Amino acid sequence: MPAQPDDPVNDPARNGAGDEPRWSELAAQPPSPERARAVELALRERLPADCVLSREEELRPYECDGLAVFHQRPMLVVLPHTEAQVRDVLLECRRLDVPVVARGAGTGLSGGAMPHAAGVVLSLARFNRILEIDPLARTARVQPGVRNLAVSEAAAPHGLYYAPDPSSQIACTIGGNVAENSGGVHCLKYGLTVHNVLGLRGYTMDGAPVTLGGRALDAPGLDLLALMLGSEGLLLVITEVILKLVPKPALAQVVMASFDDVGKAGDAVAAIIAAGIIPAGLEMMDRKAAAAVEPFVQAGYDLTAEAILLAESDGTPDEVADEVAAMERVLRAAGATAIAVSHSEAERLRYWSGRKNAFPAAGRVSPDYYCMDGTIPRKAIGQVLKAIEQLEHKYQLKCMNVFHAGDGNLHPLILFDANQSGAWQRADAFGADILELCVQLGGTITGEHGVGVEKLNSMCVQFSPAERAAFFAVKRAFDPAGLLNPGKAIPTLARCAEYGKLHVHHGRLPHPELPRF
């Protein structure tokens, strides 16, 4: 690899488009038919016939992930069966200088799995086996295409489960969870994906095998395992993951508290943590979210409340009784107008079903919705909710709010109709303002959904040119050619300069290389 300049931020050779691998500039340029045919033939020589998709109707399902605002048809899709085939695909694409986008279940919400027009989608859908459940070590060794919920189902006979539980856990895969560092309603007590992965194996774009972490408490050398968690497919194609399992608690109960003011509900979250209580889950929904969910799942929510908190305690019966009583005291002191406690496992699951179905419920009340993902200090929850109310008036759009309140991870659901002229642009600007507010309050632009292509402009708000240059340096260390998931997660210096100019004078910068509605 050629030597890097002493000052990569100010080096004129790397300023502007040169600070990012060239492939991102070609995202909207499909290859010539001759080029596409040559790549297809090369891959078919390496793979069985059922592993390569090339017809238009075969490629369409891979055009986008869960954020369908951004879509791009890939040149080819490959579905390997074995790690040897994954390596062959990477070696051939590296030889031919072809971008590769690894894909799981496609449930991501940041455009992170959106294909490259001149590239190959490498689907890990066939890597769907649970290789080992070790009840003594409390670990699971799985392939990346295994569904999140399937791990807990397989571990259940041993009294164990996998703690991170995104709302999409019935469909999302472990590989995608690793790529985005997913959380879920129980991440407050049990941690994000990064806290529950012990090791992984994968391949670089050059086809080199990499093993990080393992079953031991620590591994020699730099903590590169943590670097992979949330790396959004930019560094490795992951083929195997070792997960930590935890014992199923003897008892779990949910405290549901109603508030007549969203600010009071936000303050109650901070008060619970300040009291030294770490619930298994601590979630918040505003009145609009509860009203959308209740007819959908009949969770038993208080529709007169401006906000609802769901706080779960788990452990032994005595531990749960003491913690529930402590939470009730804090919630009443914080201004709760009503409190209910689940008295059966069915009732507990019903309370959670409403929160976990907030996204599909939004689809019942609005033609389209835009799910944001930012993180703020807990003490600022009330302030952010009040600000979102003002933004609703500014952009003339409604917004349902659901929070992983315990760790300050907010998920505003901006409701709009893409068939109305300018509606998406207003929703996009609405979301950008929320993310900038998160940064201003000391938070971040993403908690668990990743940057993908959705938050490239917001990265310009959060990170300095020097920080972005450091991100690119890490990317180059693992992928010198810049062929793994190019154009995602890290904005170029030129893009940020243009964003700042347009943001001040003309509003949000569109993604010119990506088709919208």
GROMACS .gro file of C-alpha atoms in nm, residues 14-466:
model
  453
   14ARG     CA    1  -0.721   1.353  -0.099
   15ASN     CA    2  -0.945   1.656  -0.051
   16GLY     CA    3  -1.286   1.640  -0.214
   17ALA     CA    4  -1.379   1.320  -0.392
   18GLY     CA    5  -1.030   1.180  -0.347
   19ASP     CA    6  -1.076   1.127   0.026
   20GLU     CA    7  -1.306   0.829  -0.039
   21PRO     CA    8  -1.257   0.522  -0.259
   22ARG     CA    9  -1.357   0.602  -0.614
   23TRP     CA   10  -1.639   0.349  -0.632
   24SER     CA   11  -1.882   0.560  -0.431
   25GLU     CA   12  -1.884   0.819  -0.709
   26LEU     CA   13  -2.019   0.558  -0.951
   27ALA     CA   14  -2.314   0.447  -0.739
   28ALA     CA   15  -2.572   0.558  -0.996
   29GLN     CA   16  -2.381   0.434  -1.300
   30PRO     CA   17  -2.472   0.077  -1.397
   31PRO     CA   18  -2.203  -0.119  -1.577
   32SER     CA   19  -2.203  -0.175  -1.950
   33PRO     CA   20  -2.372  -0.498  -2.065
   34GLU     CA   21  -2.033  -0.633  -2.162
   35ARG     CA   22  -1.887  -0.562  -1.819
   36ALA     CA   23  -2.188  -0.716  -1.640
   37ARG     CA   24  -2.173  -1.027  -1.857
   38ALA     CA   25  -1.800  -1.071  -1.795
   39VAL     CA   26  -1.846  -1.050  -1.418
   40GLU     CA   27  -2.141  -1.291  -1.430
   41LEU     CA   28  -1.946  -1.548  -1.630
   42ALA     CA   29  -1.649  -1.523  -1.395
   43LEU     CA   30  -1.868  -1.582  -1.089
   44ARG     CA   31  -2.061  -1.867  -1.253
   45GLU     CA   32  -1.730  -2.043  -1.312
   46ARG     CA   33  -1.663  -2.025  -0.937
   47LEU     CA   34  -2.013  -2.106  -0.804
   48PRO     CA   35  -2.293  -2.361  -0.855
   49ALA     CA   36  -2.567  -2.254  -1.095
   50ASP     CA   37  -2.820  -2.179  -0.818
   51CYS     CA   38  -2.585  -1.930  -0.651
   52VAL     CA   39  -2.595  -1.650  -0.910
   53LEU     CA   40  -2.899  -1.431  -0.987
   54SER     CA   41  -2.888  -1.200  -1.287
   55ARG     CA   42  -3.238  -1.159  -1.435
   56GLU     CA   43  -3.422  -0.835  -1.363
   57GLU     CA   44  -3.706  -1.003  -1.177
   58GLU     CA   45  -3.450  -1.186  -0.958
   59LEU     CA   46  -3.264  -0.867  -0.873
   60ARG     CA   47  -3.561  -0.646  -0.782
   61PRO     CA   48  -3.613  -0.790  -0.429
   62TYR     CA   49  -3.260  -0.678  -0.343
   63GLU     CA   50  -3.296  -0.313  -0.447
   64CYS     CA   51  -3.330  -0.176  -0.093
   65ASP     CA   52  -3.347  -0.262   0.274
   66GLY     CA   53  -3.618  -0.155   0.520
   67LEU     CA   54  -3.557   0.210   0.433
   68ALA     CA   55  -3.712   0.191   0.087
   69VAL     CA   56  -3.647   0.561   0.024
   70PHE     CA   57  -3.307   0.461  -0.114
   71HIS     CA   58  -3.304   0.192  -0.380
   72GLN     CA   59  -3.065   0.069  -0.644
   73ARG     CA   60  -3.071  -0.245  -0.854
   74PRO     CA   61  -2.748  -0.445  -0.823
   75MET     CA   62  -2.552  -0.581  -1.116
   76LEU     CA   63  -2.569  -0.934  -0.972
   77VAL     CA   64  -2.673  -1.120  -0.657
   78VAL     CA   65  -2.484  -1.422  -0.526
   79LEU     CA   66  -2.610  -1.665  -0.260
   80PRO     CA   67  -2.319  -1.889  -0.157
   81HIS     CA   68  -2.367  -2.205   0.049
   82THR     CA   69  -2.020  -2.232   0.205
   83GLU     CA   70  -1.740  -2.018   0.342
   84ALA     CA   71  -1.517  -2.140   0.058
   85GLN     CA   72  -1.769  -1.997  -0.188
   86VAL     CA   73  -1.779  -1.666   0.001
   87ARG     CA   74  -1.402  -1.649  -0.029
   88ASP     CA   75  -1.418  -1.733  -0.401
   89VAL     CA   76  -1.670  -1.452  -0.459
   90LEU     CA   77  -1.451  -1.200  -0.278
   91LEU     CA   78  -1.136  -1.309  -0.459
   92GLU     CA   79  -1.304  -1.288  -0.799
   93CYS     CA   80  -1.464  -0.949  -0.726
   94ARG     CA   81  -1.131  -0.817  -0.598
   95ARG     CA   82  -0.959  -0.938  -0.914
   96LEU     CA   83  -1.222  -0.771  -1.131
   97ASP     CA   84  -1.245  -0.455  -0.916
   98VAL     CA   85  -1.615  -0.511  -0.841
   99PRO     CA   86  -1.784  -0.363  -0.532
  100VAL     CA   87  -1.947  -0.607  -0.289
  101VAL     CA   88  -2.238  -0.537  -0.052
  102ALA     CA   89  -2.305  -0.808   0.209
  103ARG     CA   90  -2.673  -0.853   0.291
  104GLY     CA   91  -2.869  -1.028   0.564
  105ALA     CA   92  -3.246  -1.018   0.598
  106GLY     CA   93  -3.277  -0.665   0.459
  107THR     CA   94  -3.460  -0.533   0.768
  108GLY     CA   95  -3.211  -0.249   0.824
  109LEU     CA   96  -3.345   0.107   0.840
  110SER     CA   97  -3.055   0.321   0.716
  111GLY     CA   98  -2.999   0.204   0.359
  112GLY     CA   99  -2.688   0.017   0.472
  113ALA     CA  100  -2.768  -0.285   0.254
  114MET     CA  101  -2.863  -0.083  -0.053
  115PRO     CA  102  -2.678  -0.235  -0.349
  116HIS     CA  103  -2.419  -0.077  -0.573
  117ALA     CA  104  -2.529  -0.039  -0.935
  118ALA     CA  105  -2.195  -0.169  -1.060
  119GLY     CA  106  -2.155  -0.422  -0.783
  120VAL     CA  107  -2.254  -0.760  -0.643
  121VAL     CA  108  -2.488  -0.826  -0.351
  122LEU     CA  109  -2.345  -1.109  -0.143
  123SER     CA  110  -2.645  -1.254   0.039
  124LEU     CA  111  -2.576  -1.460   0.354
  125ALA     CA  112  -2.934  -1.593   0.360
  126ARG     CA  113  -2.815  -1.953   0.324
  127PHE     CA  114  -2.583  -1.920   0.623
  128ASN     CA  115  -2.875  -1.990   0.855
  129ARG     CA  116  -2.755  -2.271   1.082
  130ILE     CA  117  -2.710  -2.269   1.458
  131LEU     CA  118  -2.383  -2.460   1.476
  132GLU     CA  119  -2.364  -2.515   1.852
  133ILE     CA  120  -2.541  -2.434   2.177
  134ASP     CA  121  -2.307  -2.481   2.474
  135PRO     CA  122  -2.517  -2.462   2.793
  136LEU     CA  123  -2.213  -2.495   3.021
  137ALA     CA  124  -2.022  -2.209   2.861
  138ARG     CA  125  -2.352  -2.027   2.795
  139THR     CA  126  -2.262  -1.959   2.434
  140ALA     CA  127  -2.413  -2.007   2.090
  141ARG     CA  128  -2.206  -2.044   1.773
  142VAL     CA  129  -2.416  -1.940   1.475
  143GLN     CA  130  -2.396  -1.842   1.112
  144PRO     CA  131  -2.484  -1.480   1.025
  145GLY     CA  132  -2.813  -1.566   0.853
  146VAL     CA  133  -2.968  -1.705   1.174
  147ARG     CA  134  -3.268  -1.502   1.290
  148ASN     CA  135  -3.228  -1.320   1.621
  149LEU     CA  136  -3.530  -1.487   1.781
  150ALA     CA  137  -3.421  -1.833   1.662
  151VAL     CA  138  -3.119  -1.818   1.893
  152SER     CA  139  -3.337  -1.774   2.202
  153GLU     CA  140  -3.574  -2.046   2.082
  154ALA     CA  141  -3.283  -2.290   2.043
  155ALA     CA  142  -3.138  -2.197   2.383
  156ALA     CA  143  -3.472  -2.213   2.569
  157PRO     CA  144  -3.453  -2.588   2.658
  158HIS     CA  145  -3.136  -2.506   2.852
  159GLY     CA  146  -3.298  -2.219   3.044
  160LEU     CA  147  -3.099  -1.963   2.843
  161TYR     CA  148  -3.171  -1.690   2.590
  162TYR     CA  149  -2.999  -1.422   2.379
  163ALA     CA  150  -3.065  -1.083   2.537
  164PRO     CA  151  -3.050  -0.824   2.253
  165ASP     CA  152  -3.404  -0.814   2.112
  166PRO     CA  153  -3.467  -0.560   1.833
  167SER     CA  154  -3.831  -0.502   1.745
  168SER     CA  155  -3.765  -0.691   1.422
  169GLN     CA  156  -3.619  -0.991   1.605
  170ILE     CA  157  -3.859  -1.233   1.441
  171ALA     CA  158  -3.697  -1.154   1.104
  172CYS     CA  159  -3.364  -0.974   1.150
  173THR     CA  160  -3.045  -1.179   1.144
  174ILE     CA  161  -2.742  -1.199   1.370
  175GLY     CA  162  -2.515  -1.081   1.089
  176GLY     CA  163  -2.723  -0.767   1.047
  177ASN     CA  164  -2.732  -0.717   1.425
  178VAL     CA  165  -2.351  -0.731   1.428
  179ALA     CA  166  -2.324  -0.490   1.135
  180GLU     CA  167  -2.548  -0.230   1.302
  181ASN     CA  168  -2.472  -0.305   1.671
  182SER     CA  169  -2.844  -0.353   1.733
  183GLY     CA  170  -3.010  -0.315   2.071
  184GLY     CA  171  -3.370  -0.370   2.172
  185VAL     CA  172  -3.597  -0.315   2.466
  186HIS     CA  173  -3.370  -0.506   2.705
  187CYS     CA  174  -3.042  -0.340   2.610
  188LEU     CA  175  -3.045  -0.113   2.917
  189LYS     CA  176  -2.961  -0.399   3.156
  190TYR     CA  177  -2.810  -0.655   2.921
  191GLY     CA  178  -2.629  -0.437   2.669
  192LEU     CA  179  -2.619  -0.393   2.293
  193THR     CA  180  -2.492  -0.650   2.046
  194VAL     CA  181  -2.134  -0.538   2.118
  195HIS     CA  182  -2.175  -0.653   2.479
  196ASN     CA  183  -2.312  -0.994   2.378
  197VAL     CA  184  -2.073  -1.108   2.103
  198LEU     CA  185  -1.767  -1.302   2.217
  199GLY     CA  186  -1.606  -1.372   1.883
  200LEU     CA  187  -1.651  -1.385   1.507
  201ARG     CA  188  -1.495  -1.510   1.188
  202GLY     CA  189  -1.502  -1.352   0.846
  203TYR     CA  190  -1.311  -1.258   0.531
  204THR     CA  191  -1.157  -0.936   0.407
  205MET     CA  192  -1.221  -0.811   0.056
  206ASP     CA  193  -0.889  -0.974  -0.040
  207GLY     CA  194  -1.024  -1.313   0.069
  208ALA     CA  195  -0.807  -1.332   0.382
  209PRO     CA  196  -0.969  -1.517   0.677
  210VAL     CA  197  -0.994  -1.321   1.003
  211THR     CA  198  -1.082  -1.459   1.347
  212LEU     CA  199  -1.145  -1.215   1.632
  213GLY     CA  200  -1.226  -1.275   1.997
  214GLY     CA  201  -1.329  -1.620   2.116
  215ARG     CA  202  -1.462  -1.807   2.415
  216ALA     CA  203  -1.197  -1.678   2.656
  217LEU     CA  204  -1.258  -1.369   2.867
  218ASP     CA  205  -0.997  -1.175   2.674
  219ALA     CA  206  -0.805  -1.206   2.349
  220PRO     CA  207  -0.447  -1.104   2.270
  221GLY     CA  208  -0.372  -0.783   2.083
  222LEU     CA  209  -0.592  -0.490   1.994
  223ASP     CA  210  -0.967  -0.511   2.057
  224LEU     CA  211  -1.057  -0.541   1.691
  225LEU     CA  212  -1.370  -0.739   1.778
  226ALA     CA  213  -1.537  -0.425   1.913
  227LEU     CA  214  -1.434  -0.243   1.596
  228MET     CA  215  -1.638  -0.488   1.387
  229LEU     CA  216  -1.955  -0.440   1.592
  230GLY     CA  217  -2.139  -0.163   1.409
  231SER     CA  218  -1.895  -0.150   1.115
  232GLU     CA  219  -2.187  -0.175   0.868
  233GLY     CA  220  -2.020  -0.424   0.633
  234LEU     CA  221  -1.734  -0.188   0.549
  235LEU     CA  222  -1.452  -0.403   0.688
  236LEU     CA  223  -1.533  -0.776   0.674
  237VAL     CA  224  -1.785  -1.024   0.541
  238ILE     CA  225  -1.880  -1.214   0.856
  239THR     CA  226  -1.944  -1.587   0.830
  240GLU     CA  227  -1.968  -1.704   1.192
  241VAL     CA  228  -2.046  -1.545   1.530
  242ILE     CA  229  -2.010  -1.662   1.892
  243LEU     CA  230  -2.285  -1.518   2.112
  244LYS     CA  231  -2.318  -1.490   2.487
  245LEU     CA  232  -2.632  -1.646   2.635
  246VAL     CA  233  -2.785  -1.548   2.970
  247PRO     CA  234  -3.012  -1.742   3.209
  248LYS     CA  235  -3.384  -1.684   3.178
  249PRO     CA  236  -3.497  -1.502   3.493
  250ALA     CA  237  -3.727  -1.679   3.736
  251LEU     CA  238  -3.975  -1.392   3.710
  252ALA     CA  239  -4.028  -1.074   3.512
  253GLN     CA  240  -4.291  -0.804   3.561
  254VAL     CA  241  -4.365  -0.481   3.378
  255VAL     CA  242  -4.467  -0.158   3.546
  256MET     CA  243  -4.676   0.061   3.315
  257ALA     CA  244  -4.695   0.426   3.421
  258SER     CA  245  -4.910   0.701   3.267
  259PHE     CA  246  -4.816   1.069   3.259
  260ASP     CA  247  -5.015   1.379   3.168
  261ASP     CA  248  -4.706   1.553   3.030
  262VAL     CA  249  -4.421   1.420   2.815
  263GLY     CA  250  -4.171   1.629   3.008
  264LYS     CA  251  -4.269   1.459   3.333
  265ALA     CA  252  -4.231   1.118   3.171
  266GLY     CA  253  -3.883   1.209   3.051
  267ASP     CA  254  -3.788   1.333   3.396
  268ALA     CA  255  -3.919   1.007   3.544
  269VAL     CA  256  -3.673   0.809   3.330
  270ALA     CA  257  -3.382   1.009   3.466
  271ALA     CA  258  -3.520   0.973   3.820
  272ILE     CA  259  -3.533   0.592   3.798
  273ILE     CA  260  -3.168   0.571   3.691
  274ALA     CA  261  -3.067   0.832   3.950
  275ALA     CA  262  -3.229   0.617   4.219
  276GLY     CA  263  -2.983   0.339   4.136
  277ILE     CA  264  -3.243   0.121   3.963
  278ILE     CA  265  -3.142  -0.049   3.636
  279PRO     CA  266  -3.458  -0.203   3.491
  280ALA     CA  267  -3.435  -0.490   3.245
  281GLY     CA  268  -3.612  -0.257   3.002
  282LEU     CA  269  -3.729   0.104   3.021
  283GLU     CA  270  -3.933   0.220   2.723
  284MET     CA  271  -4.146   0.524   2.646
  285MET     CA  272  -4.431   0.593   2.404
  286ASP     CA  273  -4.615   0.919   2.350
  287ARG     CA  274  -4.991   0.954   2.310
  288LYS     CA  275  -4.989   0.933   1.929
  289ALA     CA  276  -4.786   0.612   1.937
  290ALA     CA  277  -5.011   0.451   2.198
  291ALA     CA  278  -5.322   0.550   2.002
  292ALA     CA  279  -5.183   0.390   1.686
  293VAL     CA  280  -5.075   0.071   1.862
  294GLU     CA  281  -5.373  -0.002   2.086
  295PRO     CA  282  -5.627  -0.092   1.813
  296PHE     CA  283  -5.356  -0.302   1.646
  297VAL     CA  284  -5.252  -0.524   1.941
  298GLN     CA  285  -5.490  -0.433   2.228
  299ALA     CA  286  -5.204  -0.403   2.475
  300GLY     CA  287  -5.415  -0.230   2.740
  301TYR     CA  288  -5.251   0.112   2.711
  302ASP     CA  289  -5.392   0.426   2.873
  303LEU     CA  290  -5.508   0.634   2.575
  304THR     CA  291  -5.571   0.942   2.790
  305ALA     CA  292  -5.203   0.968   2.887
  306GLU     CA  293  -4.967   1.205   2.707
  307ALA     CA  294  -4.690   0.949   2.757
  308ILE     CA  295  -4.651   0.592   2.884
  309LEU     CA  296  -4.346   0.435   3.045
  310LEU     CA  297  -4.287   0.060   3.045
  311ALA     CA  298  -4.032  -0.050   3.307
  312GLU     CA  299  -3.948  -0.418   3.347
  313SER     CA  300  -3.792  -0.588   3.649
  314ASP     CA  301  -3.651  -0.940   3.629
  315GLY     CA  302  -3.480  -1.176   3.873
  316THR     CA  303  -3.594  -1.384   4.167
  317PRO     CA  304  -3.946  -1.319   4.300
  318ASP     CA  305  -3.807  -1.130   4.602
  319GLU     CA  306  -3.576  -0.918   4.384
  320VAL     CA  307  -3.859  -0.833   4.147
  321ALA     CA  308  -4.099  -0.743   4.429
  322ASP     CA  309  -3.845  -0.506   4.586
  323GLU     CA  310  -3.752  -0.343   4.254
  324VAL     CA  311  -4.112  -0.301   4.139
  325ALA     CA  312  -4.200  -0.134   4.471
  326ALA     CA  313  -3.900   0.099   4.436
  327MET     CA  314  -3.993   0.191   4.079
  328GLU     CA  315  -4.352   0.262   4.180
  329ARG     CA  316  -4.231   0.504   4.448
  330VAL     CA  317  -4.007   0.688   4.203
  331LEU     CA  318  -4.276   0.704   3.933
  332ARG     CA  319  -4.540   0.841   4.170
  333ALA     CA  320  -4.297   1.102   4.298
  334ALA     CA  321  -4.224   1.197   3.935
  335GLY     CA  322  -4.593   1.266   3.868
  336ALA     CA  323  -4.735   0.940   3.731
  337THR     CA  324  -5.114   0.966   3.706
  338ALA     CA  325  -5.172   0.590   3.693
  339ILE     CA  326  -4.961   0.278   3.747
  340ALA     CA  327  -5.034  -0.082   3.650
  341VAL     CA  328  -4.821  -0.392   3.707
  342SER     CA  329  -4.838  -0.708   3.498
  343HIS     CA  330  -4.958  -1.008   3.699
  344SER     CA  331  -4.899  -1.285   3.447
  345GLU     CA  332  -4.654  -1.370   3.173
  346ALA     CA  333  -4.928  -1.321   2.914
  347GLU     CA  334  -4.998  -0.972   3.045
  348ARG     CA  335  -4.628  -0.885   3.048
  349LEU     CA  336  -4.591  -0.994   2.686
  350ARG     CA  337  -4.902  -0.799   2.591
  351TYR     CA  338  -4.756  -0.479   2.736
  352TRP     CA  339  -4.438  -0.534   2.535
  353SER     CA  340  -4.626  -0.630   2.219
  354GLY     CA  341  -4.752  -0.276   2.184
  355ARG     CA  342  -4.405  -0.127   2.202
  356LYS     CA  343  -4.257  -0.385   1.965
  357ASN     CA  344  -4.534  -0.328   1.711
  358ALA     CA  345  -4.510   0.050   1.703
  359PHE     CA  346  -4.351   0.047   1.356
  360PRO     CA  347  -4.614  -0.167   1.181
  361ALA     CA  348  -4.885   0.026   1.368
  362ALA     CA  349  -4.752   0.346   1.212
  363GLY     CA  350  -4.808   0.185   0.873
  364ARG     CA  351  -5.176   0.144   0.961
  365VAL     CA  352  -5.231   0.514   1.031
  366SER     CA  353  -5.013   0.672   0.761
  367PRO     CA  354  -4.929   0.587   0.397
  368ASP     CA  355  -4.558   0.624   0.479
  369TYR     CA  356  -4.340   0.680   0.782
  370TYR     CA  357  -3.977   0.770   0.836
  371CYS     CA  358  -3.819   0.609   1.142
  372MET     CA  359  -3.538   0.816   1.289
  373ASP     CA  360  -3.271   0.691   1.528
  374GLY     CA  361  -3.069   0.917   1.754
  375THR     CA  362  -2.936   0.913   2.108
  376ILE     CA  363  -2.951   1.182   2.375
  377PRO     CA  364  -2.868   1.215   2.745
  378ARG     CA  365  -3.160   1.078   2.950
  379LYS     CA  366  -3.216   1.411   3.122
  380ALA     CA  367  -3.291   1.570   2.782
  381ILE     CA  368  -3.580   1.339   2.684
  382GLY     CA  369  -3.851   1.586   2.784
  383GLN     CA  370  -3.670   1.871   2.609
  384VAL     CA  371  -3.639   1.673   2.286
  385LEU     CA  372  -4.006   1.571   2.288
  386LYS     CA  373  -4.111   1.934   2.331
  387ALA     CA  374  -3.881   2.032   2.043
  388ILE     CA  375  -4.030   1.759   1.821
  389GLU     CA  376  -4.375   1.905   1.890
  390GLN     CA  377  -4.251   2.240   1.756
  391LEU     CA  378  -4.100   2.069   1.451
  392GLU     CA  379  -4.437   1.909   1.378
  393HIS     CA  380  -4.579   2.260   1.334
  394LYS     CA  381  -4.277   2.376   1.133
  395TYR     CA  382  -4.300   2.093   0.880
  396GLN     CA  383  -4.676   2.030   0.903
  397LEU     CA  384  -4.621   1.660   0.967
  398LYS     CA  385  -4.723   1.436   1.257
  399CYS     CA  386  -4.465   1.241   1.455
  400MET     CA  387  -4.517   0.935   1.677
  401ASN     CA  388  -4.244   0.891   1.939
  402VAL     CA  389  -4.113   0.566   2.084
  403PHE     CA  390  -3.793   0.555   2.290
  404HIS     CA  391  -3.548   0.309   2.435
  405ALA     CA  392  -3.581   0.564   2.712
  406GLY     CA  393  -3.343   0.403   2.960
  407ASP     CA  394  -3.042   0.457   2.734
  408GLY     CA  395  -3.169   0.770   2.558
  409ASN     CA  396  -3.218   0.603   2.219
  410LEU     CA  397  -3.511   0.772   2.046
  411HIS     CA  398  -3.710   0.651   1.747
  412PRO     CA  399  -3.940   0.928   1.619
  413LEU     CA  400  -4.174   0.800   1.348
  414ILE     CA  401  -4.240   1.089   1.109
  415LEU     CA  402  -4.568   1.031   0.924
  416PHE     CA  403  -4.607   1.148   0.562
  417ASP     CA  404  -4.756   1.058   0.227
  418ALA     CA  405  -4.497   1.007  -0.045
  419ASN     CA  406  -4.762   1.070  -0.310
  420GLN     CA  407  -4.788   1.433  -0.200
  421SER     CA  408  -4.542   1.666  -0.368
  422GLY     CA  409  -4.264   1.772  -0.132
  423ALA     CA  410  -4.380   1.549   0.155
  424TRP     CA  411  -4.069   1.334   0.161
  425GLN     CA  412  -3.843   1.638   0.146
  426ARG     CA  413  -4.020   1.783   0.451
  427ALA     CA  414  -3.992   1.450   0.636
  428ASP     CA  415  -3.624   1.430   0.548
  429ALA     CA  416  -3.560   1.784   0.676
  430PHE     CA  417  -3.767   1.710   0.989
  431GLY     CA  418  -3.546   1.410   1.063
  432ALA     CA  419  -3.226   1.605   1.001
  433ASP     CA  420  -3.334   1.869   1.252
  434ILE     CA  421  -3.397   1.598   1.514
  435LEU     CA  422  -3.050   1.454   1.461
  436GLU     CA  423  -2.884   1.794   1.482
  437LEU     CA  424  -3.071   1.854   1.807
  438CYS     CA  425  -2.935   1.523   1.939
  439VAL     CA  426  -2.580   1.639   1.865
  440GLN     CA  427  -2.640   1.981   2.023
  441LEU     CA  428  -2.757   1.814   2.344
  442GLY     CA  429  -2.449   1.593   2.369
  443GLY     CA  430  -2.590   1.286   2.197
  444THR     CA  431  -2.526   1.107   1.869
  445ILE     CA  432  -2.694   1.072   1.530
  446THR     CA  433  -2.755   0.699   1.564
  447GLY     CA  434  -2.811   0.454   1.844
  448GLU     CA  435  -2.860   0.122   1.664
  449HIS     CA  436  -2.981   0.170   1.306
  450GLY     CA  437  -2.645   0.272   1.166
  451VAL     CA  438  -2.548   0.548   0.923
  452GLY     CA  439  -2.577   0.368   0.589
  453VAL     CA  440  -2.666   0.626   0.326
  454GLU     CA  441  -2.945   0.781   0.532
  455LYS     CA  442  -2.727   0.975   0.778
  456LEU     CA  443  -2.427   1.066   0.563
  457ASN     CA  444  -2.514   1.435   0.582
  458SER     CA  445  -2.568   1.417   0.958
  459MET     CA  446  -2.221   1.266   0.995
  460CYS     CA  447  -2.095   1.600   0.867
  461VAL     CA  448  -2.263   1.766   1.165
  462GLN     CA  449  -2.127   1.523   1.423
  463PHE     CA  450  -1.767   1.465   1.314
  464SER     CA  451  -1.478   1.690   1.215
  465PRO     CA  452  -1.268   1.646   0.900
  466ALA     CA  453  -0.988   1.497   1.112
   0.00000   0.00000   0.00000
